[in-house]
XYZ file of C-alpha atoms in Angstrom:
782
model
C -25.251 -0.914 0.570
C -29.100 -1.986 1.189
C -31.456 0.458 2.555
C -31.481 -0.968 6.090
C -27.842 -0.603 6.401
C -27.718 3.193 6.384
C -30.844 3.480 8.390
C -29.627 1.387 10.962
C -26.315 2.874 11.326
C -27.824 6.298 11.419
C -29.949 5.385 14.123
C -27.473 3.914 16.606
C -25.367 7.040 15.925
C -28.021 9.481 16.950
C -26.655 11.333 20.320
C -29.753 10.542 22.236
C -29.660 6.614 21.077
C -30.242 4.384 23.935
C -29.495 0.605 23.480
C -32.397 -1.457 22.563
C -32.939 -5.093 21.354
C -33.522 -6.278 17.667
C -37.230 -6.348 17.774
C -37.483 -2.935 19.631
C -35.436 -1.398 16.875
C -37.450 -2.724 14.197
C -40.507 -1.016 15.812
C -38.647 2.213 16.207
C -37.674 1.976 12.554
C -41.152 0.893 11.265
C -40.157 -2.349 9.666
C -42.851 -4.183 8.604
C -43.623 -7.984 8.838
C -42.702 -8.739 5.275
C -39.423 -6.703 5.678
C -38.352 -8.272 9.060
C -36.116 -11.070 7.579
C -34.328 -8.744 5.549
C -34.068 -6.164 8.378
C -32.758 -9.098 10.648
C -30.060 -10.090 8.053
C -28.812 -6.666 7.644
C -28.224 -6.418 11.599
C -26.549 -9.844 11.612
C -24.270 -8.723 8.872
C -23.475 -5.305 10.561
C -22.739 -7.287 13.772
C -20.117 -9.679 12.116
C -18.618 -6.698 10.407
C -18.083 -5.227 13.839
C -20.115 -2.082 12.985
C -22.722 -3.308 15.779
C -22.103 -5.329 18.607
C -24.576 -7.177 20.848
C -24.541 -6.430 24.765
C -25.258 -9.173 27.261
C -28.819 -7.857 27.725
C -29.447 -8.709 23.876
C -29.572 -4.908 22.981
C -27.607 -3.409 20.088
C -24.922 -0.641 20.258
C -22.158 0.643 18.334
C -18.635 -0.867 19.316
C -16.779 0.684 22.257
C -14.125 2.660 20.512
C -11.842 3.358 23.610
C -8.395 2.001 23.759
C -8.514 1.095 20.015
C -5.348 0.620 17.932
C -5.259 2.273 14.463
C -3.043 0.530 11.794
C -2.805 -1.139 8.635
C -3.763 -4.683 8.068
C -2.468 -7.364 5.905
C -4.322 -10.538 5.314
C -2.928 -14.275 4.513
C -4.464 -16.352 2.194
C -5.833 -18.461 5.006
C -8.033 -15.632 6.230
C -6.130 -14.481 9.134
C -3.676 -11.466 9.237
C -1.906 -8.897 11.274
C -2.139 -5.106 11.855
C 0.846 -3.019 12.105
C -0.026 0.025 14.435
C 0.508 3.293 13.094
C 1.767 4.665 16.464
C 5.031 3.688 17.997
C 4.236 0.237 19.702
C 4.733 -0.289 23.186
C 6.855 -3.289 22.680
C 7.845 -6.208 20.301
C 4.323 -7.857 20.901
C 2.483 -4.971 19.857
C 4.578 -4.171 16.644
C 2.156 -6.538 14.923
C -1.149 -7.692 16.307
C -2.531 -11.310 15.079
C -5.909 -11.011 13.814
C -7.914 -14.482 13.276
C -10.228 -14.936 10.340
C -13.329 -14.448 12.601
C -12.029 -11.240 13.683
C -10.877 -9.829 10.386
C -14.255 -9.004 9.019
C -14.259 -8.025 5.403
C -10.800 -6.171 5.744
C -8.483 -6.516 2.975
C -4.561 -6.128 2.595
C -3.727 -2.430 3.022
C -6.664 -1.164 4.718
C -6.508 1.154 7.392
C -8.380 -0.385 10.551
C -9.187 0.159 14.067
C -8.225 -2.799 16.526
C -9.328 -3.820 19.814
C -6.709 -5.898 21.625
C -8.616 -9.083 22.718
C -5.702 -11.261 24.160
C -2.420 -10.271 25.691
C -0.033 -13.153 25.264
C 2.541 -13.575 28.039
C 4.699 -16.029 26.064
C 7.841 -14.765 24.713
C 7.539 -14.213 20.946
C 4.133 -14.244 20.720
C 1.848 -11.310 19.123
C -1.111 -9.817 21.124
C -4.173 -10.870 19.432
C -7.004 -8.451 18.327
C -10.392 -8.179 16.484
C -11.051 -5.588 13.767
C -13.951 -3.131 15.119
C -13.746 -0.616 12.233
C -12.360 -0.293 8.557
C -11.228 3.487 8.507
C -10.118 3.498 4.950
C -10.016 0.903 2.086
C -6.577 0.551 0.517
C -8.540 0.036 -2.719
C -11.627 -0.527 -4.548
C -10.056 -1.704 -7.639
C -8.229 -4.897 -8.078
C -6.545 -6.700 -11.032
C -6.776 -10.486 -11.427
C -7.155 -13.167 -14.079
C -10.500 -14.218 -15.435
C -11.784 -17.707 -15.745
C -15.173 -19.479 -16.104
C -16.812 -22.262 -13.987
C -20.053 -23.653 -14.774
C -22.392 -20.736 -15.237
C -20.272 -17.993 -13.420
C -17.615 -15.644 -14.377
C -14.817 -15.552 -11.780
C -11.557 -13.497 -11.228
C -8.534 -14.787 -9.225
C -7.105 -11.686 -7.836
C -3.176 -11.309 -8.135
C -1.234 -11.885 -5.105
C -2.178 -13.762 -1.892
C -4.699 -11.439 -0.266
C -7.655 -13.308 -1.456
C -7.961 -17.085 -0.922
C -10.855 -17.422 -3.033
C -12.037 -16.025 -6.442
C -14.337 -13.222 -6.913
C -17.642 -13.734 -8.610
C -18.142 -11.151 -11.476
C -21.384 -12.473 -13.065
C -22.203 -14.468 -15.794
C -19.709 -15.982 -18.479
C -18.128 -13.427 -20.934
C -19.091 -10.137 -18.915
C -17.938 -7.194 -20.713
C -16.244 -9.742 -23.332
C -13.937 -10.987 -21.066
C -12.344 -14.153 -22.158
C -10.632 -16.943 -19.747
C -6.914 -15.920 -19.208
C -7.379 -12.195 -19.716
C -6.305 -9.825 -17.142
C -8.950 -7.556 -15.951
C -9.564 -4.823 -13.452
C -12.488 -5.300 -11.247
C -14.400 -2.864 -8.666
C -15.162 -4.679 -5.658
C -18.915 -4.572 -4.552
C -18.916 -6.737 -1.746
C -15.755 -7.642 -0.070
C -15.248 -11.550 1.004
C -15.744 -12.554 4.640
C -15.249 -15.698 6.091
C -18.983 -16.140 6.035
C -19.814 -14.445 2.573
C -18.168 -14.708 -0.851
C -16.731 -11.516 -2.684
C -18.567 -10.235 -5.487
C -17.261 -7.450 -7.934
C -17.754 -6.082 -11.691
C -15.271 -5.802 -14.331
C -14.456 -2.408 -15.182
C -11.700 -2.979 -17.819
C -10.208 -5.754 -19.748
C -6.317 -5.386 -20.020
C -5.358 -7.950 -22.239
C -4.280 -11.817 -22.302
C -1.769 -12.780 -19.511
C 1.704 -12.808 -20.936
C 1.222 -10.292 -23.799
C 3.634 -7.637 -23.639
C 2.782 -4.525 -21.756
C -0.201 -6.151 -19.846
C 2.139 -6.816 -16.732
C 2.805 -3.297 -16.551
C -0.744 -2.126 -17.120
C -1.984 -4.563 -14.516
C 0.320 -2.872 -11.803
C -0.785 0.559 -12.938
C -4.329 -0.525 -12.538
C -3.687 -2.528 -9.369
C -2.048 0.527 -7.472
C -4.452 3.030 -8.846
C -1.735 5.306 -10.417
C -3.268 8.139 -12.631
C -1.625 7.168 -16.212
C -2.970 10.229 -18.251
C -3.667 13.898 -17.862
C -7.015 15.618 -18.211
C -7.260 17.806 -21.254
C -7.704 20.971 -18.978
C -4.285 19.953 -17.383
C -2.566 19.617 -20.809
C -4.131 22.851 -22.039
C -2.946 24.849 -19.116
C 0.643 23.383 -19.742
C 0.440 24.140 -23.324
C -0.745 27.755 -22.322
C 2.419 28.088 -20.356
C 4.414 26.727 -23.130
C 3.027 29.579 -25.351
C 3.676 32.185 -22.972
C 7.297 31.646 -22.111
C 10.156 33.428 -23.432
C 13.707 32.464 -22.223
C 14.945 35.824 -23.066
C 12.657 37.651 -20.722
C 13.887 36.797 -17.100
C 12.236 39.749 -15.360
C 13.663 40.653 -11.968
C 15.376 37.261 -11.631
C 19.006 37.246 -10.447
C 21.057 36.617 -13.950
C 23.384 33.788 -13.431
C 23.593 32.606 -17.033
C 27.356 33.421 -17.196
C 28.201 31.259 -14.231
C 29.789 28.097 -15.208
C 27.087 25.423 -14.484
C 26.679 21.802 -15.071
C 24.135 18.889 -14.533
C 25.117 15.376 -13.768
C 22.484 12.627 -14.260
C 21.772 9.011 -15.438
C 22.312 8.869 -19.033
C 18.770 8.108 -19.695
C 17.280 11.011 -17.928
C 15.333 13.609 -19.442
C 13.801 15.665 -16.550
C 16.573 17.627 -15.131
C 15.908 18.894 -11.576
C 19.291 20.220 -10.523
C 22.478 21.877 -11.693
C 25.736 22.936 -9.970
C 28.207 25.657 -9.877
C 31.364 25.666 -7.796
C 34.214 28.093 -7.434
C 37.141 28.416 -4.654
C 38.575 31.842 -3.789
C 42.149 32.601 -2.731
C 41.169 32.148 1.007
C 40.214 28.362 0.152
C 36.544 29.221 0.781
C 34.011 27.377 -1.516
C 31.108 29.069 -3.297
C 28.652 26.339 -4.262
C 25.511 26.846 -6.072
C 22.590 24.233 -6.212
C 19.993 25.658 -9.046
C 16.739 23.789 -8.815
C 14.145 23.999 -11.500
C 11.563 26.606 -10.454
C 8.496 24.531 -11.223
C 6.373 26.956 -9.293
C 6.764 29.552 -11.882
C 4.593 27.377 -14.472
C 2.461 25.585 -11.685
C 0.337 28.071 -9.848
C -1.372 26.958 -6.529
C -4.852 26.101 -7.178
C -4.740 25.930 -10.812
C -5.462 22.640 -12.668
C -1.975 21.745 -13.066
C -1.421 22.160 -9.367
C -4.284 19.896 -8.357
C -3.049 17.043 -10.795
C 0.277 17.251 -9.454
C -0.902 17.376 -5.575
C -3.246 14.139 -6.453
C -0.167 12.164 -8.175
C 2.108 13.555 -5.308
C 5.245 11.975 -7.212
C 6.594 10.757 -10.591
C 6.365 6.937 -10.745
C 9.572 5.346 -12.300
C 8.619 1.689 -13.363
C 11.180 -0.465 -15.137
C 9.754 0.158 -18.765
C 8.247 3.696 -18.495
C 7.834 6.910 -16.468
C 4.566 8.176 -15.325
C 5.321 11.770 -14.677
C 3.887 13.887 -11.962
C 3.719 16.856 -14.614
C 2.905 16.837 -18.278
C 6.156 16.270 -20.369
C 6.023 19.801 -21.819
C 7.030 20.795 -18.574
C 8.688 17.990 -16.860
C 10.860 17.170 -20.059
C 11.037 20.750 -21.402
C 10.103 24.106 -20.072
C 10.958 23.248 -16.290
C 14.060 20.848 -17.071
C 17.393 22.358 -17.013
C 18.576 21.399 -20.460
C 21.962 22.200 -21.578
C 22.589 25.602 -23.475
C 18.895 26.952 -22.684
C 17.859 29.622 -20.456
C 16.093 28.229 -17.762
C 14.206 29.512 -14.413
C 15.536 28.185 -11.183
C 15.563 28.856 -7.349
C 19.121 29.026 -6.288
C 20.699 27.835 -3.112
C 24.100 29.622 -2.917
C 25.973 28.397 -0.022
C 29.538 29.457 1.152
C 31.907 26.773 3.066
C 35.043 27.250 4.771
C 38.100 24.926 3.855
C 36.855 22.383 6.556
C 33.302 22.230 5.129
C 31.735 24.119 7.683
C 28.819 26.367 6.234
C 29.706 30.222 6.685
C 26.955 31.856 4.632
C 23.779 31.170 2.624
C 21.449 32.680 0.689
C 18.622 31.934 -1.820
C 17.353 33.745 -5.018
C 15.252 33.084 -8.034
C 17.352 33.037 -10.685
C 18.076 32.412 -14.527
C 20.734 30.108 -15.603
C 22.146 28.415 -18.797
C 23.691 25.176 -18.416
C 27.046 24.841 -19.972
C 27.649 21.167 -20.138
C 25.586 18.023 -19.377
C 26.959 14.802 -17.820
C 26.200 11.197 -17.225
C 27.311 9.935 -13.979
C 29.934 7.657 -15.992
C 31.069 10.684 -18.013
C 31.661 12.838 -14.650
C 33.331 10.077 -13.026
C 36.026 9.609 -15.727
C 36.754 13.501 -15.612
C 36.654 13.646 -11.657
C 39.290 10.746 -11.729
C 41.598 12.767 -13.881
C 40.615 16.639 -13.876
C 44.040 17.662 -15.116
C 43.978 15.407 -18.324
C 42.995 16.219 -21.641
C 39.286 15.316 -22.272
C 37.613 15.432 -25.665
C 35.343 18.288 -26.446
C 35.527 19.302 -22.625
C 36.999 22.943 -21.544
C 39.734 22.729 -19.117
C 37.771 25.087 -16.655
C 35.033 22.293 -16.791
C 37.311 19.567 -15.932
C 38.753 21.588 -13.082
C 35.442 22.319 -11.489
C 34.528 18.896 -11.555
C 37.793 18.000 -9.574
C 36.879 20.508 -7.331
C 33.309 19.339 -6.884
C 34.807 15.845 -5.714
C 37.034 17.466 -3.410
C 34.309 19.541 -1.553
C 31.812 16.814 -1.731
C 34.300 14.309 0.232
C 35.122 17.083 2.840
C 31.245 17.345 3.201
C 30.668 13.553 3.579
C 33.323 13.206 6.198
C 31.791 16.037 8.290
C 28.228 14.178 8.067
C 29.627 10.771 9.128
C 31.385 12.764 12.030
C 28.014 14.074 13.248
C 26.656 10.483 13.225
C 24.798 9.684 9.867
C 24.396 6.351 8.999
C 24.762 4.520 5.665
C 24.080 1.015 4.793
C 25.948 -0.476 2.197
C 23.597 -3.042 0.495
C 24.009 -4.360 -2.977
C 21.773 -2.856 -5.703
C 20.830 -4.743 -8.764
C 19.598 -3.267 -11.959
C 17.502 -5.541 -14.531
C 17.804 -5.103 -18.017
C 14.807 -5.655 -20.452
C 14.284 -6.289 -24.112
C 12.219 -4.176 -26.364
C 8.911 -6.249 -25.525
C 9.681 -5.587 -21.684
C 11.062 -9.092 -20.674
C 13.792 -9.496 -18.586
C 17.213 -10.507 -20.400
C 19.671 -9.977 -17.618
C 20.730 -7.957 -14.617
C 23.880 -6.339 -13.412
C 25.175 -4.639 -10.147
C 23.989 -0.903 -10.099
C 26.992 1.546 -9.824
C 27.099 3.978 -7.020
C 30.435 5.559 -7.077
C 31.864 9.016 -5.995
C 30.105 10.955 -8.949
C 26.981 9.722 -7.253
C 28.132 10.645 -3.987
C 29.201 14.204 -5.220
C 25.533 14.856 -6.271
C 24.138 13.219 -3.164
C 26.280 15.661 -0.882
C 25.253 18.695 -2.709
C 21.668 18.152 -2.681
C 21.856 17.106 1.097
C 23.487 20.311 1.859
C 20.859 22.212 -0.179
C 18.090 20.667 1.487
C 19.279 21.053 5.080
C 20.267 24.803 4.305
C 16.415 25.568 3.008
C 15.056 23.601 6.307
C 17.198 25.653 8.598
C 16.324 28.860 6.988
C 12.445 28.133 7.105
C 12.715 26.780 10.419
C 14.601 29.807 11.914
C 12.013 31.926 10.209
C 9.227 30.182 12.007
C 7.499 29.150 8.701
C 5.734 25.827 8.394
C 6.704 23.419 5.935
C 6.957 19.954 4.838
C 9.979 18.477 6.531
C 11.499 15.039 5.433
C 11.566 13.292 8.795
C 12.973 10.070 9.891
C 11.999 9.149 13.473
C 14.668 7.195 15.658
C 14.296 3.501 16.268
C 12.339 2.216 18.920
C 14.797 1.284 21.762
C 13.858 -2.264 21.924
C 14.555 -2.637 18.151
C 18.023 -1.203 18.872
C 18.610 -3.654 21.734
C 17.377 -6.371 19.616
C 20.055 -5.254 16.889
C 22.779 -4.989 19.658
C 21.855 -8.535 20.781
C 22.149 -9.865 17.316
C 25.737 -7.826 16.539
C 27.162 -9.378 19.763
C 26.199 -12.820 18.806
C 28.349 -12.105 15.612
C 31.249 -10.924 17.550
C 30.610 -7.148 17.435
C 30.293 -5.908 20.851
C 27.724 -2.817 21.423
C 27.894 -1.131 24.778
C 25.103 1.523 23.995
C 22.665 0.409 21.450
C 21.011 4.062 21.274
C 24.368 5.615 20.492
C 24.574 6.238 16.504
C 28.350 6.327 16.897
C 28.077 2.679 18.461
C 26.315 1.671 15.361
C 28.760 3.611 12.879
C 31.607 1.594 14.933
C 29.923 -1.892 14.079
C 29.267 -0.934 10.511
C 32.738 -0.017 10.053
C 34.056 -3.037 11.729
C 31.932 -5.402 9.674
C 32.914 -3.720 6.205
C 34.415 -6.376 3.979
C 33.966 -9.292 6.617
C 31.646 -12.296 5.914
C 29.474 -10.795 8.660
C 28.800 -7.500 6.630
C 25.479 -8.458 5.126
C 24.145 -9.812 8.258
C 25.094 -6.515 10.195
C 23.604 -4.247 7.466
C 20.451 -6.348 7.247
C 20.133 -6.554 10.728
C 20.218 -2.797 11.098
C 18.056 -2.442 8.374
C 15.175 -4.262 10.281
C 15.427 -1.637 13.354
C 14.969 1.337 11.388
C 11.767 3.210 10.593
C 10.440 4.579 7.306
C 10.795 8.321 6.712
C 7.748 10.422 5.936
C 6.597 13.906 5.310
C 5.446 16.065 8.199
C 5.260 19.657 9.235
C 6.031 18.460 12.559
C 9.664 19.591 13.829
C 11.279 16.350 13.768
C 14.838 15.037 13.091
C 16.053 12.864 10.165
C 17.829 10.123 12.145
C 19.801 8.269 9.536
C 21.138 11.699 8.310
C 21.775 12.990 11.678
C 20.104 16.219 10.787
C 17.841 18.477 13.049
C 16.121 20.276 10.128
C 15.676 18.614 6.672
C 13.445 18.695 3.803
C 13.012 17.872 0.099
C 13.735 20.909 -2.102
C 15.796 19.576 -4.935
C 13.434 17.556 -7.089
C 10.218 19.899 -7.764
C 9.656 18.198 -11.223
C 8.848 14.729 -9.610
C 8.098 15.467 -6.136
C 5.098 17.646 -4.778
C 6.624 18.224 -1.133
C 9.640 19.920 -3.078
C 7.097 22.366 -4.708
C 5.538 23.064 -1.445
C 8.639 23.870 -0.113
C 9.462 26.172 -3.035
C 6.357 28.133 -2.351
C 7.215 28.890 1.161
C 10.655 29.722 0.427
C 9.647 31.973 -2.659
C 6.852 33.759 -0.535
C 9.508 34.563 2.023
C 12.023 35.858 -0.471
C 9.169 38.161 -1.939
C 8.411 39.474 1.540
C 5.144 37.860 1.689
C 3.968 35.701 4.644
C 3.701 32.171 3.551
C 0.704 29.977 4.484
C 0.990 28.653 7.948
C -1.994 26.277 8.025
C -0.677 23.395 9.941
C -3.799 21.125 9.547
C -3.543 21.315 5.854
C 0.230 20.645 5.693
C -0.728 17.444 8.092
C -3.020 16.179 5.445
C -0.596 16.850 2.688
C 2.212 15.279 4.343
C 0.398 12.179 5.022
C -1.038 12.062 1.269
C 2.518 12.686 -0.082
C 3.759 9.975 2.216
C 1.331 7.535 0.730
C 1.943 8.250 -2.997
C 5.565 8.008 -2.296
C 5.073 4.544 -0.852
C 2.753 3.712 -3.589
C 5.131 4.457 -6.194
C 7.705 2.534 -4.710
C 5.666 -0.539 -4.146
C 4.443 -0.399 -7.592
C 8.063 -0.379 -8.775
C 8.906 -3.434 -6.628
C 5.810 -5.210 -7.561
C 6.365 -4.780 -11.257
C 10.012 -5.925 -11.139
C 8.932 -8.888 -9.113
C 6.466 -9.664 -11.761
C 8.997 -9.401 -14.499
C 11.464 -11.462 -12.590
C 9.063 -14.308 -11.746
C 8.111 -14.653 -15.301
C 11.558 -14.951 -16.351
C 12.377 -17.548 -13.554
C 9.312 -19.485 -14.759
C 11.484 -21.055 -17.376
C 14.357 -21.620 -15.175
C 13.079 -24.099 -12.597
C 15.760 -26.226 -11.118
C 18.657 -23.732 -11.874
C 20.808 -22.427 -9.139
C 21.689 -18.790 -7.952
C 23.659 -17.280 -5.195
C 21.654 -15.877 -2.449
C 21.653 -13.842 0.738
C 19.472 -14.611 3.589
C 17.424 -11.289 4.259
C 14.917 -12.483 6.838
C 14.407 -15.410 9.281
C 11.337 -16.639 10.370
C 10.093 -19.816 12.223
C 8.631 -20.960 9.054
C 11.741 -20.507 6.786
C 14.282 -18.132 5.211
C 13.787 -15.286 2.955
C 16.480 -15.264 0.629
C 17.209 -12.574 -1.900
C 19.114 -13.674 -5.195
C 22.358 -12.048 -5.875
C 21.984 -12.221 -9.462
C 18.651 -11.027 -9.601
C 16.819 -8.671 -7.518
C 14.226 -10.876 -6.085
C 13.131 -12.664 -2.970
C 11.945 -16.182 -2.248
C 11.173 -18.326 0.600
C 13.189 -21.582 1.653
C 10.251 -23.301 3.690
C 11.485 -24.849 6.910
C 9.892 -28.313 5.728
C 12.437 -28.082 2.906
C 15.394 -28.307 5.352
C 15.407 -32.077 5.353
C 18.808 -32.592 7.160
C 17.043 -31.667 10.456
C 14.479 -30.233 12.581
C 14.982 -26.398 12.825
C 13.892 -23.750 15.485
C 14.428 -20.135 15.482
C 16.883 -18.527 17.812
C 15.048 -15.145 18.448
C 17.910 -12.928 19.562
C 20.268 -14.022 16.835
C 17.955 -14.197 13.868
C 18.930 -17.856 13.063
C 17.384 -20.966 12.198
C 19.011 -23.727 14.501
C 19.053 -27.498 13.676
C 18.133 -29.451 16.823
C 20.409 -32.285 16.272
C 22.958 -31.237 14.062
C 23.421 -27.759 15.310
C 23.504 -26.069 11.624
C 22.718 -22.536 11.578
C 21.184 -20.371 8.914
C 21.649 -16.809 9.983
C 20.393 -13.417 8.743
C 23.103 -12.241 6.107
C 24.470 -15.683 5.403
C 25.391 -16.420 1.870
C 23.670 -19.648 0.525
C 23.267 -21.425 -2.971
C 19.588 -22.031 -3.821
C 17.585 -23.783 -6.543
C 14.373 -22.470 -8.124
C 11.924 -25.013 -6.877
C 8.415 -23.328 -7.868
C 7.106 -20.052 -9.363
C 3.513 -18.622 -9.406
C 3.757 -15.338 -10.921
C -0.028 -14.356 -10.407
C 0.378 -15.073 -6.789
C 3.881 -13.523 -6.662
C 5.353 -16.711 -5.070
C 8.719 -17.922 -5.511
C 9.714 -21.198 -3.766
C 13.339 -22.046 -3.210
C 15.447 -24.977 -1.882
C 19.080 -24.764 -0.445
C 21.815 -26.562 -2.366
C 24.705 -27.935 -0.330
C 27.001 -24.967 -0.009
C 29.918 -27.360 -0.275
C 29.276 -28.150 -3.818
C 29.421 -25.284 -6.080
C 26.613 -25.761 -8.916
C 27.729 -25.661 -12.498
C 24.683 -23.578 -13.936
C 25.100 -20.580 -11.925
C 24.767 -17.262 -13.966
C 27.980 -15.220 -14.520
C 28.032 -12.337 -12.443
C 28.990 -9.467 -14.995
C 31.454 -6.749 -13.890
C 31.226 -4.789 -17.133
C 29.086 -2.209 -15.492
C 29.142 0.433 -17.807
C 28.486 -1.625 -21.120
C 25.041 -2.541 -19.875
C 21.996 -0.472 -20.402
C 20.657 1.286 -17.298
C 17.118 0.007 -17.628
C 15.633 -0.516 -14.302
C 16.677 -0.903 -10.586
C 15.465 -3.861 -8.598
C 13.589 -3.680 -5.294
C 15.676 -3.252 -2.100
C 16.316 -6.435 0.079
C 13.446 -5.882 2.267
C 10.790 -5.751 -0.650
C 8.877 -8.980 0.069
C 5.701 -8.730 1.599
C 5.030 -12.408 2.069
C 4.637 -14.515 5.176
C 4.416 -18.253 5.992
C 3.270 -20.397 8.860
C 5.455 -22.333 11.024
C 4.973 -25.908 10.449
C 2.236 -27.335 12.670
C 3.749 -30.836 12.822
C 7.281 -32.581 12.446
C 6.888 -35.669 9.961
C 9.271 -38.517 10.286
C 10.203 -39.044 6.818
C 11.887 -36.889 4.371
C 10.147 -33.469 4.125
C 8.661 -32.444 0.635
C 9.224 -28.902 -0.726
C 5.737 -27.419 -0.212
C 4.236 -26.172 -3.776
C 2.551 -23.330 -2.475
C 3.297 -22.750 1.217
C 1.167 -20.341 3.361
C 2.337 -17.076 3.634
C 1.682 -15.809 7.246
C 2.037 -17.036 10.674
C 0.610 -16.277 14.164
C 4.004 -15.824 15.546
C 5.134 -13.537 12.621
C 7.468 -10.764 12.715
C 7.271 -7.605 10.502
C 8.888 -7.398 7.277
C 12.179 -5.407 7.053
C 11.960 -1.845 7.044
C 12.596 0.177 3.748
C 15.880 2.306 3.601
C 15.557 5.522 5.598
C 15.830 7.483 2.235
C 15.529 5.026 -0.848
C 17.150 6.071 -4.037
C 14.729 5.775 -7.030
C 15.534 4.404 -10.354
C 15.605 7.889 -12.072
C 17.353 9.847 -8.988
C 19.625 7.537 -6.955
C 21.347 10.715 -6.202
C 18.606 12.288 -4.377
C 17.968 12.187 -0.890
C-alpha cells in the first residue's frame, strides 16, 4: 500500500479525530506541494474503496458502520454481484443483497464484506440493493489462471467468472511463463470498475491439459496445504518409533471382543470399528470403537497445529490430501485388521425397541478380526446363515444382527422427525492419467445405513454426555430453516398436489417426502425442500441438528480426517481422566468457524475439480444428448443436472425458441406466455451439449424435444459392483453460476448464447448443500 494510505487511515481512526476537508488534512499530515497530487489520488481511491466518505460539507470521515450487514460477496463477470448475509435474513429480499459494479469496490468472489442497504425494493421478487463499505476478510490472495501475452504485457485470465478482465502480471515471459501455461498469481491490486488488476506470478503449474495440472490448479486455487513441514513429519516418525502395540498401559483390553470394520474398498484410513452382541433378554450391546488420534497428536504440538490448520482431509477425485501424515492416518492410528490399535470406545446398550438404556466410554485397545468392504458386508448381511468363504459363522451372525439393530434405530430416528433427501449420486471413473472415462450410480444400500446409524448413535451419546456435564465442545449444528423458506416450499408442494397444512412441522415434511416417493414429482419435491435447508456448521452454542432431529449432536467418529472430532475426543478423555476439560468459549467459537470454513473449502475443491474434469470430457461431446433433471429455475433459464454425469449446465431462456417464458415464483416454474408450456423444478428433460468453456467453468445446454428420444444417449450402467469406486460427483446444488434475465424479446428465433452472463439483479440464492453431505471417502459418516 502507498505510504499515504496507512497515514490517512490511521489519522481518521484516531479517537479525537474531527472531520476535516482534503486540504486541511494535507496540512495536518504535513503533505508538501510536490506530494499533494499523490496524496489527493490516495484519498480519492480510499473514497472509491469505501474506506472513506465525503460528507455534504466536503469533510472526510470514516463510513458510518451502524446498520451494516455482514456476509459473503459473489461477483458476476459484468462486475455486479450479490452478498449473502451471515445472519438469518429478515425475509426473502434480504436473502441476497444486490451490489452494483460501482458499489462493489474491489471486492472479489468469496470475500467477507460489510454492506449498507441503499435501496429497499417494494416490488415482489426484487432484491434489496446495497453498497460494500468494508472488506472484512479476503477469500484468497492467490488465484489460478491461464497465462497469455498481448503486445508488451504478460496477462493472466483467472479461472472461473469472478474476474471479467485479465490481470496484468508484468513483462512477457515473467518467471519463464509461456502462453497456455496454468499459473498461480498473487494479487497485488484487486480490479475495480475504475482500475485494472495487477498481480505477480508465484508458480508455473504446467501447460493446460497436461495430466495432473487440473488437480494442481484446484489445490492452489483453494489454498489447500499439500505437503507437511519437516518438523511435523519428524514428530510423526517419533510417535512411530515410540509405539509398541503390546504395551496398552491402563487401557481397557477389548482385544478379545469380536470386532469388524466396514469401509469403501479403496479406503486406507480406518477411523471406526464395530462390535455387537445380544443377551438372552433381547438387549443389544453395541461397541463403536474410534481411533484414539489424541494419543499421537498432543495439543499444542507441531502435529496438532498442522492438523488444526488443515481442519479436514481433502478427498479429490484422483488423490487424498490427508489432515495427518500418512504414517499416522494410514498406519498407527488406522484400525487395521489383526493389529492392536488404541481406541476410544462408546459402549452403548439398547433394549429390544432400540431405546438407549445405558452408555459408557473408555480408552481401550482393540484388535479388528475382519475387514469388510461395503459390498462384501452387504452380501453377508443378506444371508448371515449361509456359508461364506473364509468367514467364521460367528462373524456372519454378527453382521446379520448389525443389520437388524441398525434398522430398528433407523425407524426410531424417523419416528422422532428426522429428514432424509434421496437424491441420486453419481461416481465418476478416471483413467490412469486422471481423465473421465465414465460414471455410474453411487451405491447406498443397507450396509452403508448400518454404519451410518451406529455412527449417529455414538455421536449423539457423546454429545449428550458432555452436555449433561456442562462441558463445552464443538457441536455439529444444523439450524432450522427460515419460516418463509418453508412457506415457499409448502406453496410449491401444494402446486404439485401435495397438501401441507403446517409448513414448520417436520412430520408434515416427512409425509410429503413419503407421498412423493416413486412418483414423477419425487425429484421436484426433494430439490424443492433442499433449497429450503441451511448448511450445517460447527459451534459451541447449544443448538439442535434439524435434519437429524437431535438436540445434542457432535462429530466424534472420524478424528483421523476431521479436527472437530479430535477436539471432542480431548474433552471426553479429560472428563474420563477426572480432569476438568478446557471451557474457553471464545476459543471454541473461533475454532468452530475455522473448521466450518475448511470443511466447506474441501467440499468446494472436490466439486470444482470434478466439474473441471467433466467439462474437459464434455468438450469432445458437443452436440450429444443426455438425460437431465431441472435443479434450479431462474428468470434467465433452467439449471439442469445431467443424469449420466454429475455436472450442471444452463439452458438459457433465450434458447427456448418456442415461446417467451416467465418465472412463476411460487412453483419454481418457467411458463410460456402463449403456449402455457411449463418447465418445473425436478422435471426430467433431454438436453444437448451446446457450448463448453472449461476455464470459465461454463456449460451451456439446449433442450431437446422430450417426445423424441435421441439415439446417441449414453447407456446407464446398472453394473454397480463391477465398476471401480473412483470419485463421487458434486451434489445437485453444486453450481455457483448465475445468468441475467433477458433484457429484450427478439422477434425472430432466439440463438443460443455462446457465453451467457452469469448473474441477475433478480437472482435467488443457489440451492443449499445437504445438511450432512457424505464425503467421497466416508459416505457413511454424518
